[in-house]
Coordinates of C-alpha atoms and ligand atoms in Angstrom, one line a residue:
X19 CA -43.0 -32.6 36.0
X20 CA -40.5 -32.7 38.7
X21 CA -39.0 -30.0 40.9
X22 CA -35.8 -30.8 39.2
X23 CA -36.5 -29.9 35.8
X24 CA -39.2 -27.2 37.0
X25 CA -36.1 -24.8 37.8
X26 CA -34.2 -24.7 34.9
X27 CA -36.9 -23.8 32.7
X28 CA -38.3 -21.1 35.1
X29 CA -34.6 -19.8 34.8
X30 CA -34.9 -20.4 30.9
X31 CA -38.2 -18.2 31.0
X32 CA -36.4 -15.4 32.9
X33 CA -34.0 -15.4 30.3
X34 CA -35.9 -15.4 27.4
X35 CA -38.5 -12.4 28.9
X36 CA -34.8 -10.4 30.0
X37 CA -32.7 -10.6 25.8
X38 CA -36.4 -9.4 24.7
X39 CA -36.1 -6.8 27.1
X40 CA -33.0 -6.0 25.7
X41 CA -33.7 -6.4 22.0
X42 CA -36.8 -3.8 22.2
X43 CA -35.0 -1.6 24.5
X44 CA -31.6 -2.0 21.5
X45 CA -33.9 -1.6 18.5
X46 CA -35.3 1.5 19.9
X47 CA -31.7 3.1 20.7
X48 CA -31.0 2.1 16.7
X49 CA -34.3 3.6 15.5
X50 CA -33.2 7.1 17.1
X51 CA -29.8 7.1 15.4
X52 CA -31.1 6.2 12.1
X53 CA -33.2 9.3 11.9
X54 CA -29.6 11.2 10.7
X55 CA -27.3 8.7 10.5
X56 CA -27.4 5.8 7.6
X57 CA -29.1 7.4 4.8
X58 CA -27.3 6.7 1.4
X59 CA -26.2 9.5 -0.4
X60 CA -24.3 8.6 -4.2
X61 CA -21.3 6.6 -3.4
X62 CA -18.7 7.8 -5.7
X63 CA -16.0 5.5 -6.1
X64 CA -11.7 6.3 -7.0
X65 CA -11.9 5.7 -10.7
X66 CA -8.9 6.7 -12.7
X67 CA -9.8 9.2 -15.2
X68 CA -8.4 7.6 -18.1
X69 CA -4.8 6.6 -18.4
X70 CA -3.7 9.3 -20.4
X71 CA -0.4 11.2 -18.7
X72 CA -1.8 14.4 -18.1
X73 CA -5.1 12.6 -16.3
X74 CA -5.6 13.2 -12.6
X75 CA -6.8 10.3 -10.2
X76 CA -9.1 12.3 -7.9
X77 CA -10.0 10.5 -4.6
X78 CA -13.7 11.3 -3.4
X79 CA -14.8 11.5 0.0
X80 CA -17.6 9.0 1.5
X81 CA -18.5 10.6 4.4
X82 CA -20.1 8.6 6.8
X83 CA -23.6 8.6 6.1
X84 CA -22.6 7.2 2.4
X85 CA -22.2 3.8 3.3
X86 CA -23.7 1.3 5.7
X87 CA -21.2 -0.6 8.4
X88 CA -19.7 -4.0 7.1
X89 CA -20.1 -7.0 9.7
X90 CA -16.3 -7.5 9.9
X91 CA -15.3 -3.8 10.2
X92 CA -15.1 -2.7 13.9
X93 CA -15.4 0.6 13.6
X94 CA -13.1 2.8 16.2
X95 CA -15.4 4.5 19.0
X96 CA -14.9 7.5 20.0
X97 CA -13.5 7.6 24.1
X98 CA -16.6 9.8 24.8
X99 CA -19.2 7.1 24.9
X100 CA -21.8 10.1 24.2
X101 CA -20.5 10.8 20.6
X102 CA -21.5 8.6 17.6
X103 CA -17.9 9.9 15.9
X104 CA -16.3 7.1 13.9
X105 CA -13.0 8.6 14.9
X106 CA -9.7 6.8 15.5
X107 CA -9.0 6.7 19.1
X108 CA -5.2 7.0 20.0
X109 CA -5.4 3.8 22.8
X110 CA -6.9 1.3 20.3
X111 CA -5.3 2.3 16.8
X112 CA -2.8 -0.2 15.9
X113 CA 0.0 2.5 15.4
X114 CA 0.2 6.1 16.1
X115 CA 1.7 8.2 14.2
X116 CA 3.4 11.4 14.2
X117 CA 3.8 13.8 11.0
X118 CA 6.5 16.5 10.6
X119 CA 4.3 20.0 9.7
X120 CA 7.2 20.0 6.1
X121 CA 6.2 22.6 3.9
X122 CA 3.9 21.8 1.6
X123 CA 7.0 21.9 -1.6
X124 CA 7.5 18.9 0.0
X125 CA 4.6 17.3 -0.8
X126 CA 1.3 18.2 -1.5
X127 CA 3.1 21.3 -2.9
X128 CA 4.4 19.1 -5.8
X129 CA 0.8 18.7 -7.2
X130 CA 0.6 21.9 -7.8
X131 CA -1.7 22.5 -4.4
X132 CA -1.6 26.0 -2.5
X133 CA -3.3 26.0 0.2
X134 CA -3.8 30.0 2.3
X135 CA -1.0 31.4 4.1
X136 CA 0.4 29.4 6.5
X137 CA -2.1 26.3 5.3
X138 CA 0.4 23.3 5.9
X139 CA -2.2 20.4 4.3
X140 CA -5.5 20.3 2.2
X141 CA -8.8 19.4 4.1
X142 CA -8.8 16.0 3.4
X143 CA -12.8 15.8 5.0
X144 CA -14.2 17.5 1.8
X145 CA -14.2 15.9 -1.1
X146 CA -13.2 19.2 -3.9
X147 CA -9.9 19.9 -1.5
X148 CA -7.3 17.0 -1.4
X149 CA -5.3 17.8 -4.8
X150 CA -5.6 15.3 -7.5
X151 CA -2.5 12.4 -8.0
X152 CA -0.9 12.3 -11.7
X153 CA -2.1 9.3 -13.3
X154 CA -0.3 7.2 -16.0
X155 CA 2.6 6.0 -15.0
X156 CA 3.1 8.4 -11.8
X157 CA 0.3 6.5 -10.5
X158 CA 2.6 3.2 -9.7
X159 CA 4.6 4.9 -7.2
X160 CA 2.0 7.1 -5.9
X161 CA 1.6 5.0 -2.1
X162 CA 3.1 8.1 -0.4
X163 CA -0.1 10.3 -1.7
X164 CA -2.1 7.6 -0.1
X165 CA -0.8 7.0 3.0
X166 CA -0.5 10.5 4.1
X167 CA -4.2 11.5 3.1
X168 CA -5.3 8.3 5.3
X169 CA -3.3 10.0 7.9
X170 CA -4.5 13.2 7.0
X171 CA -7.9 11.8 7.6
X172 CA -7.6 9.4 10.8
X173 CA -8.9 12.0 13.0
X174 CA -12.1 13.4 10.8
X175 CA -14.9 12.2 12.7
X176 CA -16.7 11.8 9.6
X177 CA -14.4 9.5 7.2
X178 CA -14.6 5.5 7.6
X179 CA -11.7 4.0 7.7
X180 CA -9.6 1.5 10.0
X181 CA -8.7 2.1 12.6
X182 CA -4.8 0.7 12.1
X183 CA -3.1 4.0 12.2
X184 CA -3.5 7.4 13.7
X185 CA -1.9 10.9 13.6
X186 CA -0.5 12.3 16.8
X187 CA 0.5 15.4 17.6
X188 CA 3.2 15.1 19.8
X189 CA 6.0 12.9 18.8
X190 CA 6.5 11.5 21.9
X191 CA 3.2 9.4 21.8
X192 CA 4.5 7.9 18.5
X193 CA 5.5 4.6 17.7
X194 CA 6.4 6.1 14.6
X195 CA 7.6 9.3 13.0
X196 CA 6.4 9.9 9.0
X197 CA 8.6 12.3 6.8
X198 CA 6.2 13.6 4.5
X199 CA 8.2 14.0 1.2
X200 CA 6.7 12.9 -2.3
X201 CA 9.7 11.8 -2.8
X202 CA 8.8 9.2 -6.0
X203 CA 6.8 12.5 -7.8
X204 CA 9.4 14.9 -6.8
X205 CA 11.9 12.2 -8.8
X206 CA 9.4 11.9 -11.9
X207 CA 8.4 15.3 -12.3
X208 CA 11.7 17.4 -10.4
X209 CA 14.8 15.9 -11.4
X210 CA 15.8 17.3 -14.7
X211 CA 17.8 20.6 -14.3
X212 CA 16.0 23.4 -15.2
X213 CA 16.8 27.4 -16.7
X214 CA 19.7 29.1 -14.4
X215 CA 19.3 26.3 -11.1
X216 CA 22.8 24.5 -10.5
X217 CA 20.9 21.4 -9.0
X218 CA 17.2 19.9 -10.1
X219 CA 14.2 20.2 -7.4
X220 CA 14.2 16.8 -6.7
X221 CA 17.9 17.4 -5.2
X222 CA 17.5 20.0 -3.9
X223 CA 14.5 19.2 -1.6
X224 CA 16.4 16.0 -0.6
X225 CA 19.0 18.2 0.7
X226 CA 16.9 20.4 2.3
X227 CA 15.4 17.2 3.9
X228 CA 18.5 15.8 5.5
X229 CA 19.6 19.2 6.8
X230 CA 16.0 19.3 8.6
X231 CA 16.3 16.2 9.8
X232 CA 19.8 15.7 11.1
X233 CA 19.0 19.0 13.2
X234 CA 15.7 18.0 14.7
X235 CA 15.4 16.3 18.2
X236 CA 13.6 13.5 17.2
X237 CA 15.8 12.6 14.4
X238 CA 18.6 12.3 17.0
X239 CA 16.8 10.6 19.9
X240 CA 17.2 7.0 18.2
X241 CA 19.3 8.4 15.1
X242 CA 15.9 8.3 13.1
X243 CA 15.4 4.6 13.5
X244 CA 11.6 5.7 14.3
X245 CA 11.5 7.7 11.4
X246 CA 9.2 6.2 8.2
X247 CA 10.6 7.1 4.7
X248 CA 8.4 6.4 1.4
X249 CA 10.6 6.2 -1.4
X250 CA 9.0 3.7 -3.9
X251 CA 10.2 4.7 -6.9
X252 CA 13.8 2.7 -7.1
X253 CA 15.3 6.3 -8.3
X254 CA 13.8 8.4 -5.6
X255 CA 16.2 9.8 -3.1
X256 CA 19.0 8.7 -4.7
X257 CA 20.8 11.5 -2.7
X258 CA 19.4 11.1 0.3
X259 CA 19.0 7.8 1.4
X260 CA 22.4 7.2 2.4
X261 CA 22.5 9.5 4.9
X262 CA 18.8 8.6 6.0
X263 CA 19.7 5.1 5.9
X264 CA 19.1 4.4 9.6
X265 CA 15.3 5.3 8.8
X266 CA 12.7 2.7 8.4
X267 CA 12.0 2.8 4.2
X268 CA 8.9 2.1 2.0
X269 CA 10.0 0.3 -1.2
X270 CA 8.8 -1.5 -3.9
X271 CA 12.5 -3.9 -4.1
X272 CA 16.0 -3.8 -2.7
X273 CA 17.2 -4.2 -6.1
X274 CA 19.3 -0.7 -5.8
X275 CA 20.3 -0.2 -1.8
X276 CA 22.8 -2.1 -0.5
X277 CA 21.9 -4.3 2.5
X278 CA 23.2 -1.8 4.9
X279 CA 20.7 0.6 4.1
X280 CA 17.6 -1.5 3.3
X281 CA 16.7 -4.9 4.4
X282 CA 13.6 -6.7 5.4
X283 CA 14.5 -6.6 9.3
X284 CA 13.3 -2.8 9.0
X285 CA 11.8 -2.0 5.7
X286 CA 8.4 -2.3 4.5
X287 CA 8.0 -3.5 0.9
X288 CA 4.5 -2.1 -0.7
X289 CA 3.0 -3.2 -3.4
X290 CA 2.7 -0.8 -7.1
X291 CA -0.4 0.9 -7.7
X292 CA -1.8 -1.3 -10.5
X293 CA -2.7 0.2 -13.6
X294 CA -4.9 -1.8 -15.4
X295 CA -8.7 -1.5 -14.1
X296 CA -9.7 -4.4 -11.1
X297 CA -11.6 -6.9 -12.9
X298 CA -14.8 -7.7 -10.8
X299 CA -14.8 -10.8 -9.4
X300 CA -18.1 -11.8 -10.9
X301 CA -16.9 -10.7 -14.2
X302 CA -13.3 -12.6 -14.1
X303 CA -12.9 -15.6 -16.9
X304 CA -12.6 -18.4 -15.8
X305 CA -10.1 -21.0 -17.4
X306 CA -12.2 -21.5 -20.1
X307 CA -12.6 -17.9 -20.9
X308 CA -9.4 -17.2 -21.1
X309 CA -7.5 -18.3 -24.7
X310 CA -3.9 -17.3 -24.2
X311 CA -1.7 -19.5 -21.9
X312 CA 0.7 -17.1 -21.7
X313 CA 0.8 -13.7 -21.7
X314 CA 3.9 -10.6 -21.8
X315 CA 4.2 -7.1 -22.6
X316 CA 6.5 -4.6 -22.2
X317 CA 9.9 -3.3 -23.1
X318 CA 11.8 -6.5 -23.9
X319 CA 15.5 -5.3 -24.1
X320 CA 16.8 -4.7 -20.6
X321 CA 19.6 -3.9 -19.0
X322 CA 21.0 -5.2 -15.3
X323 CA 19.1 -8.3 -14.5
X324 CA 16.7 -8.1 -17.6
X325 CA 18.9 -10.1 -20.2
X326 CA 16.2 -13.3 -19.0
X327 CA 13.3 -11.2 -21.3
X328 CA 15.5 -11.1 -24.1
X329 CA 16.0 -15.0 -24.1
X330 CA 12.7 -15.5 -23.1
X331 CA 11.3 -14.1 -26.1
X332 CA 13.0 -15.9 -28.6
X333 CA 11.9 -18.9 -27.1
X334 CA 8.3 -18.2 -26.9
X335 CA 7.4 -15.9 -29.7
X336 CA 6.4 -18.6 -32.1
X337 CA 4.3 -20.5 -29.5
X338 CA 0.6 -20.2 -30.6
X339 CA -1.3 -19.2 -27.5
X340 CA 1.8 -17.0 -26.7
X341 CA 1.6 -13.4 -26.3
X342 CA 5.3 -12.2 -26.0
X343 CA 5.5 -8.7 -27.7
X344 CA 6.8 -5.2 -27.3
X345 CA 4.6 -2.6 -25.5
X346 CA 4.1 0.8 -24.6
X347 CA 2.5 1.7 -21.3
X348 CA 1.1 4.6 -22.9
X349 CA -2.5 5.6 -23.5
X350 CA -3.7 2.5 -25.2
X351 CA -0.9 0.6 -24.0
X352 CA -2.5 0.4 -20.5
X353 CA -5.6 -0.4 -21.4
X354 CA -4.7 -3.5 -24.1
X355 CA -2.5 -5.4 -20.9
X356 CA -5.8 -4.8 -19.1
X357 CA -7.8 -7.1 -22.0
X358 CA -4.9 -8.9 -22.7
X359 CA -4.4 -10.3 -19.0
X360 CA -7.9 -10.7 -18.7
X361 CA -8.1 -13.1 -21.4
X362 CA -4.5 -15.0 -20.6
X363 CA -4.2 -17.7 -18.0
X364 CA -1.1 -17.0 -17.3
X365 CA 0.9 -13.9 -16.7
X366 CA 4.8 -13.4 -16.9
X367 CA 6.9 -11.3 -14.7
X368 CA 10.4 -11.5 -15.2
X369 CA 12.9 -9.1 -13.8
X370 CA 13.4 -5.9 -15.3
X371 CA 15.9 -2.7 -14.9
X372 CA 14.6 -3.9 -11.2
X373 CA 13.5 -6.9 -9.5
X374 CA 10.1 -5.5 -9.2
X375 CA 7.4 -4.1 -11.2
X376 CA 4.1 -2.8 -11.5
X377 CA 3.1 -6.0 -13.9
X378 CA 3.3 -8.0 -11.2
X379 CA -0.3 -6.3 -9.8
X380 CA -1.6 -5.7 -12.8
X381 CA -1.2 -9.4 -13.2
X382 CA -3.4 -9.7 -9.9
X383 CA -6.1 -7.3 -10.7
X384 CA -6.8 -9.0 -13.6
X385 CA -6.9 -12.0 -12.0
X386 CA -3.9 -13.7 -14.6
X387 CA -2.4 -16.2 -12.2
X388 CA 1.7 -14.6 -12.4
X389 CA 4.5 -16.4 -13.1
X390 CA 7.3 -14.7 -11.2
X391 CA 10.6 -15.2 -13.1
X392 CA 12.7 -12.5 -10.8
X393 CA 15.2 -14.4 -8.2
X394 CA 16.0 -11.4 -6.2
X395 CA 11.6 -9.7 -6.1
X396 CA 10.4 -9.0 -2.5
X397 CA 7.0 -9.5 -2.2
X398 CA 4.5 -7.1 0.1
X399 CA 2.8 -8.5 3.1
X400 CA 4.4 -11.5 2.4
X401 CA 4.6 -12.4 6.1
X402 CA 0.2 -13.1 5.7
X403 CA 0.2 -13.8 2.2
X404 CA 1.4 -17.1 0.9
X405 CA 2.1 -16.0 -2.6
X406 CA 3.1 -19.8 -3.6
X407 CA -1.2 -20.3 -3.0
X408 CA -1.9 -17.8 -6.5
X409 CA 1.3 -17.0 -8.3
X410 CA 3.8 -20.1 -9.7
X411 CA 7.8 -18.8 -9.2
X412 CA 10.2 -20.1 -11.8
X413 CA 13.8 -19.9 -11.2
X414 CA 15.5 -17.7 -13.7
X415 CA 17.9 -20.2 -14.8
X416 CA 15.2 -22.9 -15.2
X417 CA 13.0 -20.5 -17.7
X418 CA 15.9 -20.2 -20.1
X419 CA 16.0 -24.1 -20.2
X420 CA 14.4 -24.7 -23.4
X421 CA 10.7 -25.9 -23.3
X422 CA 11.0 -25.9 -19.2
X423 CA 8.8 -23.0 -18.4
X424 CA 6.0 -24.2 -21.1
X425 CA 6.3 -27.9 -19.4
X426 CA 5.1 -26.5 -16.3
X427 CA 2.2 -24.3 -17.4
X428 CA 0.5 -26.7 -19.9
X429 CA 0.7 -29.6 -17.5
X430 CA -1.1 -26.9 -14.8
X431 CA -5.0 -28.6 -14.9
X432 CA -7.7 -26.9 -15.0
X433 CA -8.8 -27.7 -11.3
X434 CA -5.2 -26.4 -9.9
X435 CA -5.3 -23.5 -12.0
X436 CA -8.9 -23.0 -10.6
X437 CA -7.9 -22.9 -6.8
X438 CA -5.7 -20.0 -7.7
X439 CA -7.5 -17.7 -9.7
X440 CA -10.3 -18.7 -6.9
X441 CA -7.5 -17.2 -4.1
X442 CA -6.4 -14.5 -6.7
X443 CA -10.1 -13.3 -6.6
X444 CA -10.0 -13.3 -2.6
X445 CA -6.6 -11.5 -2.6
X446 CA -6.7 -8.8 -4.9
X447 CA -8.4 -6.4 -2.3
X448 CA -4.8 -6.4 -0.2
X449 CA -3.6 -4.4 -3.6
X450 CA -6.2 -2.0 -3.9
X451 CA -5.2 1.9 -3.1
X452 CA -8.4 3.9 -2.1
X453 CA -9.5 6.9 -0.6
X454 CA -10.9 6.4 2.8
X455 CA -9.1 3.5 2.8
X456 CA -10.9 -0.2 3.4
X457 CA -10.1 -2.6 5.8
X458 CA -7.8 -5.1 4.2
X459 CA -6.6 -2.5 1.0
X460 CA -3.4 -2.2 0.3
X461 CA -2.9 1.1 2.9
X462 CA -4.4 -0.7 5.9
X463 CA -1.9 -3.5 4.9
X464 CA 1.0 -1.3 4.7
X465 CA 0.0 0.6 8.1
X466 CA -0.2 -3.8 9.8
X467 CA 3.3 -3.9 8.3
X468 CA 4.9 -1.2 9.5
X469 CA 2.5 -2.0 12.8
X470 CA 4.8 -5.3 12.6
X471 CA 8.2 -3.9 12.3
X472 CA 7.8 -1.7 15.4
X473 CA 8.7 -4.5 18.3
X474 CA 11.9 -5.6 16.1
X475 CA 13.0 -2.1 16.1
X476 CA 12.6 -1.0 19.6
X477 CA 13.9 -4.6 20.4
X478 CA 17.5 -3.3 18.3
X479 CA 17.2 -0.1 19.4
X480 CA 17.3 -1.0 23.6
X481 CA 19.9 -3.9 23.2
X482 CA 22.4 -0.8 21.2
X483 CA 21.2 1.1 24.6
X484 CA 22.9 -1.9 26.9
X485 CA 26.8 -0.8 26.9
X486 CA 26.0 3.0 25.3
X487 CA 23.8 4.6 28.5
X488 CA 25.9 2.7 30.5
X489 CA 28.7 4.5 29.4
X490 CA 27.1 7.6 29.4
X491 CA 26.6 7.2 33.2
X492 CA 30.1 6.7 33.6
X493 CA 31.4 9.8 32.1
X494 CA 28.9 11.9 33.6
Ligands
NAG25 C1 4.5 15.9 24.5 O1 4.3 15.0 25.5 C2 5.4 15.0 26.5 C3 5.2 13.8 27.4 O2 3.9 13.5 27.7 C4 5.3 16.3 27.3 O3 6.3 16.4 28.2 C5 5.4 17.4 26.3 O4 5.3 18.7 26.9 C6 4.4 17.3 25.1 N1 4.7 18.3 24.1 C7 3.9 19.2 23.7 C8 4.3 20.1 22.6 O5 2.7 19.2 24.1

């Protein structure tokens, strides 16, 4: 052996003896932690109670000793190297985020929650205190419950979650501001005029809302462009977002604002909260499995841009691996669509009272590859997700064409109809609302979107700056 190759493999040796060093010295450190720190307790997971009306959805807490790390997840340390805490810190979330102490008739309030005097929110770290969500039909719209319960939680040291966004105390660390009003429950449950009151909660608490906000500091630094309003449902703040239209809103369509006040430069678009259960991926049919071609319920006389169901129908009701038929979303309603899209290839979604609807992601969770016949739907995350992979989009004018809209699906082969369901199956976890959130779910999604719109905004917001201060410096 020469001196030449003697050297390298002396240095090779060196190495070797130093990453064993290392490993024995690492698995040791591990060995230490694991004395208090991964042993499984029951993992109980956000099931929805039943889909009866008066059902609750109660979100449990897994607390960190519940579940073992995922390799993908990169948990957020703690700045104090000392601490094992799981906690968010402020320099690395993706978004920090202040929320306005409202009184709890604002929001949690609205479930019925009282919390002790001067008790602003629920303890969101144990498990028997955040109030339960309505489910049935409630349960759509209910992304404001979940987003401010993540935020509620981003500072527990003992709830996993990502790290995308984080509550701060002082506004002026924000990037943005959250307003925490239920305002898609206060419209379901508040709006009808009751006994001797002039005007319905719901009104009233948006009134209340705009008076706060027009009067608080923040509000008027950037004329609440910072400022992040959920209103989901397309009737919520009807009153109010108007004159709150400079805000940064959380929708499910544009189908009711006019441009002015929502648009995609500064809204977020989030998805429904599905109701039909996920079907497992392992359990999912596959083409074979699945008889219908087609599949469509719900309320089939519409108004606005609905007239499409109506001639829809009567062109499809006598196919024979159709399902076209009237449907309640109550009680067993729910559960039927569920079995129904389960067992259909192909899932409709045509436009409604509104562009949108939750059908759309019931379509997904039961892994029914949708056929979007809505020309004027937003779709969520639609900047990452390239819906045209898993869903097929049919003009609304083509679908009335006779036979056009059956054309397409049957001459869909089994192989191309594969590679979607196969995408549907990775996908569906983006839709998924949970308590502590997941990497990926639908309010770690929502939290990247807004993340996104931030730059855009403070982009607008320093170019209106350019003439305005400079004027300002004039007059002074
Ligand atoms: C918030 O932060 C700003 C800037 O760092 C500081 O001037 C202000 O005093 C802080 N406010 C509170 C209430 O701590």
């Amino acid at each position: 052996m020469s001196d030449k190759s003697l050297l390298p493999s002396r240095l090779l040796l060196c190495l070797i003896t130093a990453s064993m060093v290392l490993l024995i010295f690492s698995s040791l450190f591990l060995l230490q932690f694991s004395n208090h720190s991964f042993i499984t307790r029951s993992v109980s997971k956000l099931i929805p109670v039943n889909n009866d009306a008066s059902a609750y959805f109660k979100p449990s807490v897994r607390s960190e000793n519940n579940q073992p790390m995922r390799i993908n997840e990169v948990p957020c340390q703690s700045s104090d190297p000392g601490k094992t805490s799981n906690a968010c810190d402020i320099n690395r979330a993706l978004l920090r985020v202040y929320l306005y102490d409202l009184p709890p008739e604002f929001h949690f309030g609205l479930l019925g929650w009282k919390g002790n005097a001067d008790q602003i929110w629920p303890d969101v770290t144990k498990s028997g205190h955040i109030p339960p969500y309505p489910g049935g039909l409630n349960l759509q719209h209910s992304m404001e419950y979940w987003l401010t319960i993540d935020l509620l939680s981003s500072t527990a040291p003992n709830i996993i979650r990502p790290c995308s966004a984080i509550r701060v105390y002082n506004s002026s660390q924000a990037d943005i501001i959250l307003v925490p009003f239920f305002s898609s429950l206060s419209y379901n449950r508040y709006s009808k005029v009751t006994g001797k009151e002039k005007v319905s909660i719901n009104r009233m608490l948006q009134n209340k809302l705009v008076e706060f906000l027009k009067n608080r500091d923040e509000w008027k630094k950037l004329d609440g462009k910072d400022h992040l309003i959920v209103a989901h449902h397309p009737n919520s703040m009807l009153v109010a977002r108007k004159k709150l239209g400079s805000a940064m809103f959380i929708l499910a369509d544009f189908g009711r604002y006019p441009a002015r006040i929502a648009n995609l430069e500064k809204d977020v678009i989030a998805p429904y909260k599905h109701l039909v259960k996920t079907v497992d991926g392992g359990k999912s049919a596959p083409f074979e499995g699945r008889p219908i071609l087609v599949y469509f319920q719900g309320a089939i006389y519409r108004k606005d841009g609905g007239a499409v169901r109506q001639e829809l129908y009567y062109l499809l009701k006598d196919e024979k691996d159709v399902h076209f038929t009237f449907g309640s979303t109550r009680s067993n309603g729910i559960r039927q669509a569920g079995q129904g899209m389960g067992s259909s290839k192909f899932c409709l979604n045509i436009a409604g009272d509104t562009p949108s609807s939750n059908r759309l992601f019931d379509a997904i969770a039961s892994h029914c590859v949708p056929v979007i016949i809505s020309d004027e739907i937003e779709l969520p995350f639609e900047d990452v997700l390239d819906y045209s992979e898993f869903c097929i989009f049919v003009r609304a004018s083509d679908a009335i064409k006779k036979g056009f809209l059956l054309n397409i699906l049957r001459g869909i082969n089994q192989d191309k109809w594969t590679n979607m369901w196969e995408r549907l199956k990775q996908i569906a976890r983006h839709f998924e609302y949970q308590y502590p959130s997941q990497p990926g779910d639908a309010v770690d999604m929502i939290w990247q979107e807004i993340s996104h719109k931030i730059s855009p905004m403070q982009l607008r917001v320093h170019r209106d700056n350019r003439y305005r201060k400079s004027q300002h410096l004039v007059d002074v």
